[in-house]
PDB file of N, CA, C and O in Angstrom, chain B, residues numbered from 101:
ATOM      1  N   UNK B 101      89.354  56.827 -16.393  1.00  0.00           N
ATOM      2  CA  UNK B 101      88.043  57.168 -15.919  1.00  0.00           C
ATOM      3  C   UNK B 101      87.374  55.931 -15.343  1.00  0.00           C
ATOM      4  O   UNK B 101      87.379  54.773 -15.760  1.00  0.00           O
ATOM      5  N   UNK B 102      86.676  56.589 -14.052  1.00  0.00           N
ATOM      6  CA  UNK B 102      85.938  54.750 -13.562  1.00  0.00           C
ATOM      7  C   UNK B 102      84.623  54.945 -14.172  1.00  0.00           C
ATOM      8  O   UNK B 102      84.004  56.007 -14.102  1.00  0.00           O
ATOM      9  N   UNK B 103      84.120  53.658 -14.908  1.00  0.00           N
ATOM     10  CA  UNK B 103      82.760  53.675 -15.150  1.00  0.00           C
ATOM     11  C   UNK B 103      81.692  53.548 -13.977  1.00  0.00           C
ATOM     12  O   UNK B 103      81.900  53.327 -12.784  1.00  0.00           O
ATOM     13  N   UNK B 104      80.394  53.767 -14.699  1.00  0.00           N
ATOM     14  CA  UNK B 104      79.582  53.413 -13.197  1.00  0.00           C
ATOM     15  C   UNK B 104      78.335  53.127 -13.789  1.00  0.00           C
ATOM     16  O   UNK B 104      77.678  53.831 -14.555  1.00  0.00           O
ATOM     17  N   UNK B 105      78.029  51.716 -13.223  1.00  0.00           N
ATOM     18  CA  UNK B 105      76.803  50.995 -13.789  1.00  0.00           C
ATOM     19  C   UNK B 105      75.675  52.166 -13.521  1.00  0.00           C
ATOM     20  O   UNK B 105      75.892  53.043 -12.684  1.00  0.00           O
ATOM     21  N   UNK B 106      74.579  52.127 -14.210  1.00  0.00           N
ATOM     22  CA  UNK B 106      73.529  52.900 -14.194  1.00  0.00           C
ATOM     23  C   UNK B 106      72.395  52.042 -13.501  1.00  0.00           C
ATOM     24  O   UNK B 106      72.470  50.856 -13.177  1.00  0.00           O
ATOM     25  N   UNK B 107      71.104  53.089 -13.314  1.00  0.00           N
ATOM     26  CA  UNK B 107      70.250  52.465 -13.056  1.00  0.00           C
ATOM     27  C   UNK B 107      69.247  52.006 -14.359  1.00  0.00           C
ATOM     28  O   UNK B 107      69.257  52.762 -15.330  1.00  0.00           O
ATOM     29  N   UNK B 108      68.492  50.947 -14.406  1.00  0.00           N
ATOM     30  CA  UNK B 108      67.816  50.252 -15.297  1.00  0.00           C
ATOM     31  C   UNK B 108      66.745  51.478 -15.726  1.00  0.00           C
ATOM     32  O   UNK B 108      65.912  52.047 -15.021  1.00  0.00           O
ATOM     33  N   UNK B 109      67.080  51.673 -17.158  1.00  0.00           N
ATOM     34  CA  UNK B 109      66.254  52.900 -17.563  1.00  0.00           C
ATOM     35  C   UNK B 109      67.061  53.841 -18.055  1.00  0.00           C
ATOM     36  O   UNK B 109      66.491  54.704 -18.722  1.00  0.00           O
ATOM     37  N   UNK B 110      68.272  53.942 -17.920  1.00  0.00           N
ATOM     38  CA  UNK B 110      68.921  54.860 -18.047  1.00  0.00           C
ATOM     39  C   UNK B 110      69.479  54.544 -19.481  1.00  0.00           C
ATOM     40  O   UNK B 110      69.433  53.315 -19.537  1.00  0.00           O
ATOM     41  N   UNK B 111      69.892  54.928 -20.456  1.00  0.00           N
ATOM     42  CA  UNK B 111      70.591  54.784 -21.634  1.00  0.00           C
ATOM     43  C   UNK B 111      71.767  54.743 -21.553  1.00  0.00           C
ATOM     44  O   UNK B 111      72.495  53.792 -21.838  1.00  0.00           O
ATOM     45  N   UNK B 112      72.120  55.981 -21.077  1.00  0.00           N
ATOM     46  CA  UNK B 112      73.648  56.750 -21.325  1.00  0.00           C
ATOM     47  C   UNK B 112      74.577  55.973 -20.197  1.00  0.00           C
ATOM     48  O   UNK B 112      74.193  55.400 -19.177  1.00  0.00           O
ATOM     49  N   UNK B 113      75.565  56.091 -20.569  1.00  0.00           N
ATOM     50  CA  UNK B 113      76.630  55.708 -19.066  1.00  0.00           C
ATOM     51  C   UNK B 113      77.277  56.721 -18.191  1.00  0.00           C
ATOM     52  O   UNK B 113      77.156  57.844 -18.682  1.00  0.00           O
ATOM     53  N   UNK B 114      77.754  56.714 -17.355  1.00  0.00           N
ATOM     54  CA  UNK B 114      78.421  57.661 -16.691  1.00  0.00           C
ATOM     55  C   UNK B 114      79.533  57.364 -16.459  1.00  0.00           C
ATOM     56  O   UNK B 114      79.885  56.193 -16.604  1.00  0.00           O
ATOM     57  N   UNK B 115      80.402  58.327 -16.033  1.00  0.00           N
ATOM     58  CA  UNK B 115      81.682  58.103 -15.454  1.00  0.00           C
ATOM     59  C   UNK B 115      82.300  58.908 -14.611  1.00  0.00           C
ATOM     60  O   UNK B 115      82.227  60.092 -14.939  1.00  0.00           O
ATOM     61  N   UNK B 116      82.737  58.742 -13.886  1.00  0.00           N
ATOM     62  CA  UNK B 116      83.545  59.967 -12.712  1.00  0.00           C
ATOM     63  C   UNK B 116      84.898  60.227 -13.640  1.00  0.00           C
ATOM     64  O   UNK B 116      85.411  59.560 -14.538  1.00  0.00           O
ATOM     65  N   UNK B 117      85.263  61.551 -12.998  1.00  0.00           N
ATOM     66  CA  UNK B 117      86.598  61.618 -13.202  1.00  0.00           C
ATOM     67  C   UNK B 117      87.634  61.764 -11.730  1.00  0.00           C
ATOM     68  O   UNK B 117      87.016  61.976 -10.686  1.00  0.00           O
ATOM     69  N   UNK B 118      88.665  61.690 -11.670  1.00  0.00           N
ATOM     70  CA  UNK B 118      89.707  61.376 -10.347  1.00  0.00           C
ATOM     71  C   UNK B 118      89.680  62.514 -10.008  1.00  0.00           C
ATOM     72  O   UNK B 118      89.252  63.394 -10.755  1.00  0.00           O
ATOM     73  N   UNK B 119      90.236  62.798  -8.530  1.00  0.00           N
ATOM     74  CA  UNK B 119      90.474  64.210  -8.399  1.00  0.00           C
ATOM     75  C   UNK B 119      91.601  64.987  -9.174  1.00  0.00           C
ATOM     76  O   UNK B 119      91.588  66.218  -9.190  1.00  0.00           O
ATOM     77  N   UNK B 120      92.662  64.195  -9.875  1.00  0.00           N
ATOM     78  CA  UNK B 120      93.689  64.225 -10.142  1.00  0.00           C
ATOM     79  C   UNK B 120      93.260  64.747 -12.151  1.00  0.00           C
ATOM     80  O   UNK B 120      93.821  65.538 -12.909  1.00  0.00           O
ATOM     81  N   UNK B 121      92.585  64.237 -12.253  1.00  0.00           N
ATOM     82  CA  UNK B 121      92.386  64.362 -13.750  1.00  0.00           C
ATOM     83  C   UNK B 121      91.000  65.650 -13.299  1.00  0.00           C
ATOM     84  O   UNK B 121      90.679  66.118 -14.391  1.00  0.00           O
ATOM     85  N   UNK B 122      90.355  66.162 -12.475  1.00  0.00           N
ATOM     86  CA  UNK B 122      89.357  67.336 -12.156  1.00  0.00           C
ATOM     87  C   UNK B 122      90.095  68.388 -12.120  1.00  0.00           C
ATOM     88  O   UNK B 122      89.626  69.342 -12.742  1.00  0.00           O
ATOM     89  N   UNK B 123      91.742  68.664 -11.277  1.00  0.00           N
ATOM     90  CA  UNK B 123      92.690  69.309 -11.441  1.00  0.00           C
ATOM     91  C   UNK B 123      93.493  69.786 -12.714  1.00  0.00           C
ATOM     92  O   UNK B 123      93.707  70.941 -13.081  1.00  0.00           O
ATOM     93  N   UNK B 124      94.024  68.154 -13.503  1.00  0.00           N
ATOM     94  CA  UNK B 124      94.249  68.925 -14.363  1.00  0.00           C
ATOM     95  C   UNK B 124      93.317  69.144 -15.471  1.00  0.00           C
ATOM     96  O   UNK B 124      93.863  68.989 -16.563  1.00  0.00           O
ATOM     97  N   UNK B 125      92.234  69.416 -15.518  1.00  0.00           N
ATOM     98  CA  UNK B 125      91.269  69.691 -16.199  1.00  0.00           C
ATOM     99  C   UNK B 125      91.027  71.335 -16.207  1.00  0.00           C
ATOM    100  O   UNK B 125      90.910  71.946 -17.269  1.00  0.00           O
ATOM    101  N   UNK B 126      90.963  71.994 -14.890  1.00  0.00           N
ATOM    102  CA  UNK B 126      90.802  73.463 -14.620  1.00  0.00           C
ATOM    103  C   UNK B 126      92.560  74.205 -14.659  1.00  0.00           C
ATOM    104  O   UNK B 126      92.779  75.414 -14.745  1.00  0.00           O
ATOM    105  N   UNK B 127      93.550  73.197 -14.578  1.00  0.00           N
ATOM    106  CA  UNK B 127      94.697  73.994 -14.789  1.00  0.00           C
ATOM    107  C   UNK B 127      95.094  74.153 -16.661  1.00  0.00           C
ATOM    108  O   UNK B 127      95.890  74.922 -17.200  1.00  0.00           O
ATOM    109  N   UNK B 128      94.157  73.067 -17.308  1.00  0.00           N
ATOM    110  CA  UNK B 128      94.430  73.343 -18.817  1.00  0.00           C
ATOM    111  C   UNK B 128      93.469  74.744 -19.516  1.00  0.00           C
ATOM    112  O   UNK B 128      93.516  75.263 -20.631  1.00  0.00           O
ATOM    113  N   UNK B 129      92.501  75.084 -18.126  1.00  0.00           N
ATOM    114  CA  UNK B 129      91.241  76.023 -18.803  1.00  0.00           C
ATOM    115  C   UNK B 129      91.497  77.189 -18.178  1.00  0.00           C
ATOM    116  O   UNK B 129      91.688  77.558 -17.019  1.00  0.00           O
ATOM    117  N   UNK B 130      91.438  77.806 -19.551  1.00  0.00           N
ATOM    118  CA  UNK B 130      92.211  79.024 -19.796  1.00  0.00           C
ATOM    119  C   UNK B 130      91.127  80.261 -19.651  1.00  0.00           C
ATOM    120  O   UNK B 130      91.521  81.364 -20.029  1.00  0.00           O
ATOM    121  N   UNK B 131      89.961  80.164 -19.197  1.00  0.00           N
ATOM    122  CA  UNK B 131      88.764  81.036 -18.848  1.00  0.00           C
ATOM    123  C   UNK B 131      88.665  80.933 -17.526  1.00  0.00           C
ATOM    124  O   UNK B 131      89.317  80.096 -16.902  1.00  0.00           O
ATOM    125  N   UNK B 132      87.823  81.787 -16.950  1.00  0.00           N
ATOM    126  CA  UNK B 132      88.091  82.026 -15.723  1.00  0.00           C
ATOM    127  C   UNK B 132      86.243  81.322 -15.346  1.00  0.00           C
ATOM    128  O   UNK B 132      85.943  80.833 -14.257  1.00  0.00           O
ATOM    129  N   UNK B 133      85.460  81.428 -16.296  1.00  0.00           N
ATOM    130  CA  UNK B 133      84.050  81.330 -16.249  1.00  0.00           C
ATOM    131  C   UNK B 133      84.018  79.508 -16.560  1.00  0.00           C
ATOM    132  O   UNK B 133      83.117  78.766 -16.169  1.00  0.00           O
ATOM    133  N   UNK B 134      85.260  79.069 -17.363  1.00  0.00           N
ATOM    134  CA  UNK B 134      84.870  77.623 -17.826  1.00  0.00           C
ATOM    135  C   UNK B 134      85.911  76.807 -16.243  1.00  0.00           C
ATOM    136  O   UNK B 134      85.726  75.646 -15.879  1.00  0.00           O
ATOM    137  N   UNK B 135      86.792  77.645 -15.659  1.00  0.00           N
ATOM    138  CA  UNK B 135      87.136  77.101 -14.218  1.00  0.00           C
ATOM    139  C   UNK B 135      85.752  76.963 -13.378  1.00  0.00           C
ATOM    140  O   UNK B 135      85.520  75.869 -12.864  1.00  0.00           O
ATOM    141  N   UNK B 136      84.766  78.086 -13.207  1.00  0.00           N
ATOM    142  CA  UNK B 136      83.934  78.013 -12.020  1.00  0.00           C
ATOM    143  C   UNK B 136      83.247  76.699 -12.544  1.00  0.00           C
ATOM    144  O   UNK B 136      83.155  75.749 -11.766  1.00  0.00           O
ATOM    145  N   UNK B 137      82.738  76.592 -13.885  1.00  0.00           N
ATOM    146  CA  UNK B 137      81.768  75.488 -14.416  1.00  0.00           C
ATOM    147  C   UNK B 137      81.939  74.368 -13.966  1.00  0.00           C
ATOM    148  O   UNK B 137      81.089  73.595 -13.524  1.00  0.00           O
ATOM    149  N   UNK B 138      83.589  74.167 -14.104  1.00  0.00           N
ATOM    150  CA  UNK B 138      83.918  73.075 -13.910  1.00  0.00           C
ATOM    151  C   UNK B 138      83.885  72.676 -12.246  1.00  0.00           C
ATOM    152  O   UNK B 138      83.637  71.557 -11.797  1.00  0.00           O
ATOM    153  N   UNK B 139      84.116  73.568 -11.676  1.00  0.00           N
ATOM    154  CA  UNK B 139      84.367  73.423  -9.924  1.00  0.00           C
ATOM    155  C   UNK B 139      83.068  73.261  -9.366  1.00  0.00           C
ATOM    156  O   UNK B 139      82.888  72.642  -8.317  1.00  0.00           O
ATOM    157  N   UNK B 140      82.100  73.824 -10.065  1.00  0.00           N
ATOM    158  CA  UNK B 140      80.562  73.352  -9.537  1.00  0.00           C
ATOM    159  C   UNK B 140      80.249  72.453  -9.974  1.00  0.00           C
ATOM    160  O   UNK B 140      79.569  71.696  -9.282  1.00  0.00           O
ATOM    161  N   UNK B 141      80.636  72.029 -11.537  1.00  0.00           N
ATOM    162  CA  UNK B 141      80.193  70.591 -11.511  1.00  0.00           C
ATOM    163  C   UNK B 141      80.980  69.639 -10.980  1.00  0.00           C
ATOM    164  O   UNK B 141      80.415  68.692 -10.433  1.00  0.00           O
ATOM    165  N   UNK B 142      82.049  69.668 -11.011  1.00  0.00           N
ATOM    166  CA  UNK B 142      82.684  68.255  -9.965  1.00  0.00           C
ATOM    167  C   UNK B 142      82.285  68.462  -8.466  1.00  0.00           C
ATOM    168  O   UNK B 142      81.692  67.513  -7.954  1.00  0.00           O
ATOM    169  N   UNK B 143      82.579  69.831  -7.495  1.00  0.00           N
ATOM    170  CA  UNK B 143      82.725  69.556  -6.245  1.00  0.00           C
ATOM    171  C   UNK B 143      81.950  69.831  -5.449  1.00  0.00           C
ATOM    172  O   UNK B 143      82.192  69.611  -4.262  1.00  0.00           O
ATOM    173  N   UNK B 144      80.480  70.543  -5.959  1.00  0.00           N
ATOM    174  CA  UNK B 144      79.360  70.949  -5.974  1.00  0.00           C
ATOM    175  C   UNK B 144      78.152  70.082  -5.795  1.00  0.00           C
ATOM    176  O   UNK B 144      77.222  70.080  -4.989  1.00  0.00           O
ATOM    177  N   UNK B 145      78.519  69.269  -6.928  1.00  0.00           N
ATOM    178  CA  UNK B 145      77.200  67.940  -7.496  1.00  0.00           C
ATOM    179  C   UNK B 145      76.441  68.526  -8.202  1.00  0.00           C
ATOM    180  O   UNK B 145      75.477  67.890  -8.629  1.00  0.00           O
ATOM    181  N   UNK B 146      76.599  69.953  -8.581  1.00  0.00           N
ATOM    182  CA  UNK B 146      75.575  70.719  -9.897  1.00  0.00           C
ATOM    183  C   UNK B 146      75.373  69.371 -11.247  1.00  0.00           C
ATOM    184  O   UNK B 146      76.189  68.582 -11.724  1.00  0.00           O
ATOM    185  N   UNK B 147      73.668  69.642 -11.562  1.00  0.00           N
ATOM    186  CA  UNK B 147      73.469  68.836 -12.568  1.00  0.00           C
ATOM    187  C   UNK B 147      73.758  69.498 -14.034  1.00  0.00           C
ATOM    188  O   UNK B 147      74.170  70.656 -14.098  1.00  0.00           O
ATOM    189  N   UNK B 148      73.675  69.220 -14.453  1.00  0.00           N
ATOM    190  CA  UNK B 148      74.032  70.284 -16.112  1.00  0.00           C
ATOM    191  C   UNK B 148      72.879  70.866 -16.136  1.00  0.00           C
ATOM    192  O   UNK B 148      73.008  71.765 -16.967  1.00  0.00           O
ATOM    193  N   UNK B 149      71.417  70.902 -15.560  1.00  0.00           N
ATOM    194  CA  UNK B 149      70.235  71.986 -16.147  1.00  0.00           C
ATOM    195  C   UNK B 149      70.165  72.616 -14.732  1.00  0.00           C
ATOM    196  O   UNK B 149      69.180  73.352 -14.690  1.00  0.00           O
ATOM    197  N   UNK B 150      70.689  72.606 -13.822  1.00  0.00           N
ATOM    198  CA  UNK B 150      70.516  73.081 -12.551  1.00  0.00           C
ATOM    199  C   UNK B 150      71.816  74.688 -12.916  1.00  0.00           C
ATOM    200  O   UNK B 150      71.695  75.879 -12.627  1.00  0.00           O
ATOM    201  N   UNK B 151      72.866  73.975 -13.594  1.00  0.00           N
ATOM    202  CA  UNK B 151      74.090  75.147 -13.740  1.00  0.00           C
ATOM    203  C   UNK B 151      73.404  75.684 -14.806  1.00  0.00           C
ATOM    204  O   UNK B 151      73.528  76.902 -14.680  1.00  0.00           O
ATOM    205  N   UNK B 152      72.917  75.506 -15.535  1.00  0.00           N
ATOM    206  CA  UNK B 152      72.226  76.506 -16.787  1.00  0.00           C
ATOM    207  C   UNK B 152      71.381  76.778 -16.395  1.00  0.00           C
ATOM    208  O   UNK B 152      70.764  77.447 -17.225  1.00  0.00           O
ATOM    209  N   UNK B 153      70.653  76.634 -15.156  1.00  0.00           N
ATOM    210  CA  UNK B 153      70.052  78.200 -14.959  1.00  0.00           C
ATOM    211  C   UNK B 153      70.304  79.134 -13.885  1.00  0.00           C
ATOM    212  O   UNK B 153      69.485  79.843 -13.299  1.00  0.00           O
ATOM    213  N   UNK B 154      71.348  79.051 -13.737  1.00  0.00           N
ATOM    214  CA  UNK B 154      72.241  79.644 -12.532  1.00  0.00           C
ATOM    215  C   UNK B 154      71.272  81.126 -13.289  1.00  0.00           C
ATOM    216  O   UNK B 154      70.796  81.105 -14.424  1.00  0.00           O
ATOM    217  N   UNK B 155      71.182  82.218 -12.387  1.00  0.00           N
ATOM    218  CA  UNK B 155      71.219  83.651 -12.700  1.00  0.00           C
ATOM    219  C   UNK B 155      72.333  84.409 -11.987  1.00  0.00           C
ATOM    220  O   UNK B 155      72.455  84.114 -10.799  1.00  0.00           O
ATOM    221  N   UNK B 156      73.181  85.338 -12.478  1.00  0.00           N
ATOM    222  CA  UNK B 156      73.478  86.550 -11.516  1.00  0.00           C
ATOM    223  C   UNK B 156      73.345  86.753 -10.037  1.00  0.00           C
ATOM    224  O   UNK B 156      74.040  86.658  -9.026  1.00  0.00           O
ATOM    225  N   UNK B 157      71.399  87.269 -10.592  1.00  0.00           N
ATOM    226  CA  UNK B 157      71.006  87.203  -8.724  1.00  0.00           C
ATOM    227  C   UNK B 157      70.771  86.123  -7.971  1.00  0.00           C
ATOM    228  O   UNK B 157      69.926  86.110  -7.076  1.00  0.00           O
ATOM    229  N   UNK B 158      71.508  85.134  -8.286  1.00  0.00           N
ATOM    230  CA  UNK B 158      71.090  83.776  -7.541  1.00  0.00           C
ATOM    231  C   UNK B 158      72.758  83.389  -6.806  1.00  0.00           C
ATOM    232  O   UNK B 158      72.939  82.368  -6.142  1.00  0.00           O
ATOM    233  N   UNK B 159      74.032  84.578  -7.133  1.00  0.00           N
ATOM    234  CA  UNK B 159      74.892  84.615  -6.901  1.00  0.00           C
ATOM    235  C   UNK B 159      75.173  85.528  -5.623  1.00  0.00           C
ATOM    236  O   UNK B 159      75.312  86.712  -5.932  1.00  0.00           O
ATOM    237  N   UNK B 160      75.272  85.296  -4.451  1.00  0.00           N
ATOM    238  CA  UNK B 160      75.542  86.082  -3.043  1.00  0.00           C
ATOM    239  C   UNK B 160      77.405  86.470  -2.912  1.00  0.00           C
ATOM    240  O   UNK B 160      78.127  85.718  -2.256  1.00  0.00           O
ATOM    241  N   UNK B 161      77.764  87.252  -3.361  1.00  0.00           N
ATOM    242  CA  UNK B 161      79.342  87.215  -3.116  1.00  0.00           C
ATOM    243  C   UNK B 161      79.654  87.641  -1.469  1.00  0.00           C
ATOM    244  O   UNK B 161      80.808  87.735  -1.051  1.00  0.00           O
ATOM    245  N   UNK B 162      78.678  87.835  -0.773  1.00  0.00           N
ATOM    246  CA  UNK B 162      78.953  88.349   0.620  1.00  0.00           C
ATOM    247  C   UNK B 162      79.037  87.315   1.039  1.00  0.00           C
ATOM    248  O   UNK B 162      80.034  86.758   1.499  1.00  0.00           O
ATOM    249  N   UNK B 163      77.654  86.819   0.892  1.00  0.00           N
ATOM    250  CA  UNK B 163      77.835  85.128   1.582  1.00  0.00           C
ATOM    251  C   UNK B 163      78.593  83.707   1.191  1.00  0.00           C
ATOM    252  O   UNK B 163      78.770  82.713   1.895  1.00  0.00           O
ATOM    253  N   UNK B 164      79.036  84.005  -0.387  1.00  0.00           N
ATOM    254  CA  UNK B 164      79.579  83.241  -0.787  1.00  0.00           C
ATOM    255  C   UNK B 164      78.595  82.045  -1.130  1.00  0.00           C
ATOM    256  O   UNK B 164      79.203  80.977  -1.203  1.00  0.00           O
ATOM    257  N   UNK B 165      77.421  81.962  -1.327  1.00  0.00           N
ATOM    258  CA  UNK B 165      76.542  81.406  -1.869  1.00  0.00           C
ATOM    259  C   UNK B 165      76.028  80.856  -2.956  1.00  0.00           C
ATOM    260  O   UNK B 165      76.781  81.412  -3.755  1.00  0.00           O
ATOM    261  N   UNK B 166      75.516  80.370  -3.449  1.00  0.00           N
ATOM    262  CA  UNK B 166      74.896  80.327  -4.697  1.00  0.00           C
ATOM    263  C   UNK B 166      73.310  79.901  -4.410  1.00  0.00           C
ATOM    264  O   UNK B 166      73.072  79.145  -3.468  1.00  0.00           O
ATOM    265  N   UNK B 167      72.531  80.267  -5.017  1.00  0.00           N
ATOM    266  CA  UNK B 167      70.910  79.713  -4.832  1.00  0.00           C
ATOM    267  C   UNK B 167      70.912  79.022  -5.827  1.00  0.00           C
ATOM    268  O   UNK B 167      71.169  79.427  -6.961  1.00  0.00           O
ATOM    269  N   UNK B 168      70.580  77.717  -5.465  1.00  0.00           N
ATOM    270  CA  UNK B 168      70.152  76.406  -6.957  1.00  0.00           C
ATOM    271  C   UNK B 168      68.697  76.054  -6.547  1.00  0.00           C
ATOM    272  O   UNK B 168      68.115  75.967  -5.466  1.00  0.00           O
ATOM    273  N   UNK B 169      68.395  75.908  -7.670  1.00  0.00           N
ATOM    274  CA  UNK B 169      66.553  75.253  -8.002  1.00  0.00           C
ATOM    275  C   UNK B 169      67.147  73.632  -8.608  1.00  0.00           C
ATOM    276  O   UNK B 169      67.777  73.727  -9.661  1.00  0.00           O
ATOM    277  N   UNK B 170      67.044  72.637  -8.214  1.00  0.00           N
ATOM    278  CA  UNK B 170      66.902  71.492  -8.241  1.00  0.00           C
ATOM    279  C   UNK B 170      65.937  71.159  -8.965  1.00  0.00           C
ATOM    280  O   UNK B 170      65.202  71.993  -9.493  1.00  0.00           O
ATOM    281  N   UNK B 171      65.758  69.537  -9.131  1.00  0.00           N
ATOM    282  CA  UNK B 171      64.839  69.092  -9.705  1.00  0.00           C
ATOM    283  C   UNK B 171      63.398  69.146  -8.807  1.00  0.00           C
ATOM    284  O   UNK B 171      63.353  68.834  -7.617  1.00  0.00           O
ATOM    285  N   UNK B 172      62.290  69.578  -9.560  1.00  0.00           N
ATOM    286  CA  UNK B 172      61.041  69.399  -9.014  1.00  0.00           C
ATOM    287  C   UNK B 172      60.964  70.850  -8.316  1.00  0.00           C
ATOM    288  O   UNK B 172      60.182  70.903  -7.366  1.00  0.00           O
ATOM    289  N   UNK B 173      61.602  71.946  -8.616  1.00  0.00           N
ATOM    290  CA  UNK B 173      62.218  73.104  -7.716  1.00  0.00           C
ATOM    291  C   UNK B 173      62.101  73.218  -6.265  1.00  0.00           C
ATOM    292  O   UNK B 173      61.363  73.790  -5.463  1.00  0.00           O
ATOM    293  N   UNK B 174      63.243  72.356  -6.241  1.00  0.00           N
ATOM    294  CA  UNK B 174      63.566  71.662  -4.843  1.00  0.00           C
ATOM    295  C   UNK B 174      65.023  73.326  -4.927  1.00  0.00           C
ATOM    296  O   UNK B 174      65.758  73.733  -5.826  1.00  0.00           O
ATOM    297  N   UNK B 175      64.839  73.659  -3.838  1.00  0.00           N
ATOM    298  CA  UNK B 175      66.049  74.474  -3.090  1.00  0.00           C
ATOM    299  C   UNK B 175      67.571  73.567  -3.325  1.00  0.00           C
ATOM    300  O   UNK B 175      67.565  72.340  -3.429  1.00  0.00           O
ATOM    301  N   UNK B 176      68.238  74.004  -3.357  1.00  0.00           N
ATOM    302  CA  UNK B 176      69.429  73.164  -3.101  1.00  0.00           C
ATOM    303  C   UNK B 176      70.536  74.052  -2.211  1.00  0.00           C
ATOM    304  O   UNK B 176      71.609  73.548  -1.882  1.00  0.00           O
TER     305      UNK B 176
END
């Protein structure tokens, strides 16, 4: 995993994961709901409170869409 300095203020650390370890991450997950989680949060840029409040109707399968509320309920 690469680390990644934070900004001043921040506590926690972060880290990316490779594309290679994002792969086998969704080929070990055996749900079909903990694959999408994962594919929006890596390839997406979904934040963790932005995907928890995903709704249903915020899901377009025609368009292939998703509607996200961002921070500050910014559109995304």
């Amino acid at each position: 995993m690469n680390e990644k300095v934070v900004k001043k203020g921040h506590s926690r650390s972060q880290f990316h994961l490779s594309e290679e370890q994002i792969k086998q991450l969704i080929k070990h997950t055996d749900k079909l709901r903990d694959k999408v989680i994962i594919k929006l949060l890596a390839y997406c840029g979904l934040r963790r409170f932005e995907l928890a409040k995903i709704k249903i109707s915020d899901v377009n399968l025609e368009t292939n869409k998703i509607y996200i509320l961002g921070k500050k309920n910014i559109e995304r």
